[in-house]
Amino acid sequence: MSSTKERVGCVVLPGDVLTCGSELPEGKRDKLICGPGLRRDVDDVVVCKSGILRHKEPNLYWVDSQQTRYVPAKGEGVIGIVTAKSGDVFKVDIGGSELATLSYLAFEGATKRNRPNVQVGDLVYSQLIIANKDMEPELVCIDSCGRANGMGVFGAGGLLFKVSLGLVRKLLLPQSEVIQDLDSMFPFEMVVGMNGRIWVKSRSTQQTLIVANLLESCEHMTTAQRRDVLRRLSQNCL
Amino acid sequence: MVCLPLDAGAHKFRHMADRRLREFGCEQNLLSRPDGSASFVQGDTTVVVGIYGPAEVKVSKESYDRATLEVILKPKVGLPGVAERSREQFIRETCEAALLTALHPRTSIVLILQVIHDDGSLLSCCLNSACMAAMDAGLNMRCLFCGVTCAIDLDGNIILDPTAKQEKESRAVLTFAIDSVERQVMMSSTKGAFTTAEFHQSIAICQKAAESIFQFYRDSVGRRYSKS
Amino acid sequence: MLRRPQRASKLHQRVMNTNSLTQAPWHQTTVEPLEYHRKFLKENCRPDGRELGEFRTTTLNIGSITTADGSALVKLGNTTIICGIKGELAAPPADAPDKGYIVPNVDLPPLCSSRFRPGPPGEQAQAASQFIADVIENSEMLQREDLCIEKGKLSWVLYCDIICLDYDGNILDACIIALLASMKNVQLPEVHVNEQTGLAEVNMKKKRHLNIVKHPVAASFAVFDNSILIVDPTSDEENLSTGFITVVIDEEEKLCTVHKPGGTPLSNEKLQDCINRAITRNKEVCKLLNKVMKSMKAK
């Protein structure tokens, strides 16, 4: 375990072995939870994506990598576009390799007589309830208590655009610096999906476009550069 | 190239200085549309790769237990011919052994390689750029691989990473793909006749050269993640 | 059901094991083919009773196609390959005016296996054609200068059409043997260029064989489960293998090609094993070829 802790924060490449099962004596083995980017190969933990190794107490390790392609994972909230209505289900495009299904009963207050008002082309924020490599992904717009909890159809007006998955994870952090900086500018609405899709809406089209461009470009900027751009913008616009 | 004088006793000296790789460089994430992209430069040989995946697949091509890997190699001029198909097969089989395709069944991974300039060692440049693009796209890999070419000239000297001119003048050109975990030969493509001893010697030289390429991969990935 | 083998001589034991193993229920071969093969490999043999390093019976028939200048039919177990060579006259290439051409083409029609669809040649056929072209060039089995009739004006073009009639694995080995045998069988007529008219005059009565200087022979291996090497894989074994390697070697023990299109990495010792086995295979095939050529001459 000590060798793994030492490598936290370093760049790891696919094929790197983190622990050797044979090195540790029987009694001293701790549990190690493999997050994304790590896999178990008999007794060793092997890296399968390139990126930075991260650690969370007590024993969770994962690889932070930059990626554009979304692979559906259970429990994530994603923005989907409704592409077809077939019978009792909606086919939703979430950016993965397959279309996901969303049953019409998976909305708050929906019954067989009271169908939700969802049309083809609508944007839907929903949660993945089944997402593994062997099955078609399934979405729901209610949580386990039966309440919508912010999920459902949205998006009258506004702009939907795609960013990398790393940026989306940064935005969804509890104390995201990017959101705090943007807050100070002008009011806007934002929906962030874990599949790399962001929807923004502001008072006017120009402001919406400014926010969209800012978010797309702050992926490659450091904190100082971002604050600089925001300062210049606020001086020019407001 | 250092030329050493020949002894009167008819011994041949080996050119020690030709055991170096040419200058190589790489750029990741240069194209905006594909999920992963990379360009690899070895001397003057340049190849750009775009990779899409895991994406939708046609029902006729889908496989129930793994991702279907497709490789398309476009030459600099003209239409792809039989030689390109043969190289596509080499690249595809090497990538299939390195990528964990069992994690994405019923999907497709498409690799498109475009030759920008060919100055020798083309197949190894294609392999290196394919590996960097797969890392850039964040695909799950079992190990990394790198391509190394060496040529055996008429005197029996082994030249590493030959240019097009050196390839034409040599009697054999061997390309190997070496894996990063155990430094063993994953792929072998040879042209010309050679003895078993020369074969093993070439493998040893290429395995040593692979070390510097893997170190380069680590450095370039490190540089990329240090910006964020 | 596996019965415990009784004490017997080694060959008898192996035969008994094979018999008991081949009586596996039918669903095991289709539902779990890998497990089925693994059971045999543990006993160091294969479902068809061969050892790991044993080739299938090779049969060779030369000169069966009378309309071609040279032909050969090769059967490697169930795999059947036929090669026909036709010589035509053409102008030599501009960059090599004293050489002729050899154009090989491998065809894998839907006849030989259900995995091939009708239409343009697939990747496997094209890669095999490139492989054959490389072997002809690398081994220098035939000097291209011999094919030149008059420098800069006329030369022979040999079209080698290799067609698979039955695909049961390991077509590369069989294609090379068929090509070699039909090259030895080719008889080209004498051609003179008439100086006055500039036309070629072909004398069909005087024919001569090609001068084959080297005899390259291929040996293919499949890698199972990342470690076990088996020689001459059948179609089922090819589908389950994790890697594939073909070594082409001529009678002077010079390697013409080491063709390993990706797959599991192999250590240097395993590569050396493959080369050694290829050397013995070369001797076996050359002996067979000489026997057949002698019997042809006797006719």
GROMACS .gro file of C-alpha atoms in nm, chain B residues 21-125:
model
  105
  259LEU     CA    1   1.642   0.668  -3.313
  260ARG     CA    2   1.574   0.978  -3.515
  261GLU     CA    3   1.426   1.278  -3.339
  262PHE     CA    4   1.066   1.210  -3.259
  263GLY     CA    5   0.783   1.430  -3.141
  264CYS     CA    6   0.413   1.399  -3.082
  265GLU     CA    7   0.104   1.609  -3.034
  266GLN     CA    8  -0.217   1.490  -2.868
  267ASN     CA    9  -0.572   1.616  -2.895
  268LEU     CA   10  -0.508   1.822  -3.207
  269LEU     CA   11  -0.838   1.740  -3.383
  270SER     CA   12  -1.167   1.857  -3.233
  271ARG     CA   13  -1.412   1.605  -3.382
  272PRO     CA   14  -1.266   1.262  -3.301
  273ASP     CA   15  -1.276   1.126  -2.948
  274GLY     CA   16  -0.900   1.100  -2.948
  275SER     CA   17  -0.632   1.214  -3.188
  276ALA     CA   18  -0.257   1.225  -3.208
  277SER     CA   19   0.019   1.297  -3.451
  278PHE     CA   20   0.360   1.134  -3.435
  279VAL     CA   21   0.673   1.256  -3.611
  280GLN     CA   22   0.985   1.040  -3.655
  281GLY     CA   23   1.252   1.234  -3.840
  282ASP     CA   24   1.051   1.340  -4.145
  283THR     CA   25   0.787   1.067  -4.135
  284THR     CA   26   0.458   1.209  -4.005
  285VAL     CA   27   0.131   1.028  -3.938
  286VAL     CA   28  -0.193   1.178  -3.798
  287VAL     CA   29  -0.448   0.950  -3.630
  288GLY     CA   30  -0.809   1.006  -3.528
  289ILE     CA   31  -0.993   0.753  -3.313
  290TYR     CA   32  -1.367   0.720  -3.254
  291GLY     CA   33  -1.504   0.493  -2.991
  292PRO     CA   34  -1.670   0.318  -2.826
  293ALA     CA   35  -1.944   0.416  -3.072
  294GLU     CA   36  -2.243   0.263  -3.249
  295VAL     CA   37  -2.182  -0.037  -3.470
  296LYS     CA   38  -2.368  -0.188  -3.764
  297VAL     CA   39  -2.553  -0.505  -3.669
  298SER     CA   40  -2.370  -0.704  -3.938
  299LYS     CA   41  -2.033  -0.615  -3.789
  300GLU     CA   42  -2.115  -0.627  -3.419
  301SER     CA   43  -1.960  -0.880  -3.188
  302TYR     CA   44  -2.149  -0.998  -2.878
  303ASP     CA   45  -1.852  -1.013  -2.645
  304ARG     CA   46  -1.607  -0.744  -2.759
  305ALA     CA   47  -1.571  -0.416  -2.943
  306THR     CA   48  -1.521  -0.437  -3.320
  307LEU     CA   49  -1.198  -0.263  -3.412
  308GLU     CA   50  -1.166  -0.111  -3.759
  309VAL     CA   51  -0.851   0.047  -3.898
  310ILE     CA   52  -0.836   0.264  -4.209
  311LEU     CA   53  -0.498   0.374  -4.341
  312LYS     CA   54  -0.496   0.644  -4.605
  313PRO     CA   55  -0.176   0.684  -4.807
  314LYS     CA   56  -0.043   1.026  -4.896
  315VAL     CA   57  -0.132   0.993  -5.265
  316GLY     CA   58  -0.356   0.756  -5.452
  317LEU     CA   59  -0.617   0.509  -5.336
  318PRO     CA   60  -0.549   0.254  -5.064
  319GLY     CA   61  -0.421  -0.071  -5.216
  320VAL     CA   62  -0.323  -0.419  -5.104
  321ALA     CA   63  -0.013  -0.294  -4.917
  322GLU     CA   64  -0.229  -0.058  -4.709
  323ARG     CA   65  -0.468  -0.344  -4.628
  324SER     CA   66  -0.180  -0.554  -4.508
  325ARG     CA   67  -0.055  -0.270  -4.284
  326GLU     CA   68  -0.411  -0.215  -4.156
  327GLN     CA   69  -0.421  -0.580  -4.053
  328PHE     CA   70  -0.093  -0.545  -3.859
  329ILE     CA   71  -0.211  -0.232  -3.679
  330ARG     CA   72  -0.554  -0.375  -3.606
  331GLU     CA   73  -0.428  -0.700  -3.458
  332THR     CA   74  -0.172  -0.517  -3.243
  333CYS     CA   75  -0.437  -0.275  -3.111
  334GLU     CA   76  -0.676  -0.561  -3.041
  335ALA     CA   77  -0.417  -0.728  -2.822
  336ALA     CA   78  -0.347  -0.404  -2.633
  337LEU     CA   79  -0.700  -0.261  -2.591
  338LEU     CA   80  -0.946  -0.416  -2.347
  339THR     CA   81  -1.216  -0.471  -2.606
  340ALA     CA   82  -1.412  -0.706  -2.379
  341LEU     CA   83  -1.524  -0.406  -2.170
  342HIS     CA   84  -1.729  -0.260  -2.457
  343PRO     CA   85  -1.926  -0.535  -2.633
  344ARG     CA   86  -2.146  -0.447  -2.930
  345THR     CA   87  -1.963  -0.123  -2.996
  346SER     CA   88  -1.712  -0.019  -3.257
  347ILE     CA   89  -1.375   0.151  -3.227
  348VAL     CA   90  -1.254   0.309  -3.551
  349LEU     CA   91  -0.896   0.422  -3.609
  350ILE     CA   92  -0.821   0.639  -3.909
  351LEU     CA   93  -0.458   0.701  -3.999
  352GLN     CA   94  -0.346   0.956  -4.255
  353VAL     CA   95   0.009   0.950  -4.385
  354ILE     CA   96   0.133   1.308  -4.410
  355HIS     CA   97   0.487   1.229  -4.517
  356ASP     CA   98   0.673   0.900  -4.556
  357ASP     CA   99   1.049   0.904  -4.506
  358GLY     CA  100   1.100   0.545  -4.392
  359SER     CA  101   0.984   0.351  -4.081
  360LEU     CA  102   0.621   0.417  -4.175
  361LEU     CA  103   0.466   0.118  -3.998
  362SER     CA  104   0.636   0.192  -3.667
  363CYS     CA  105   0.531   0.559  -3.688
   0.00000   0.00000   0.00000
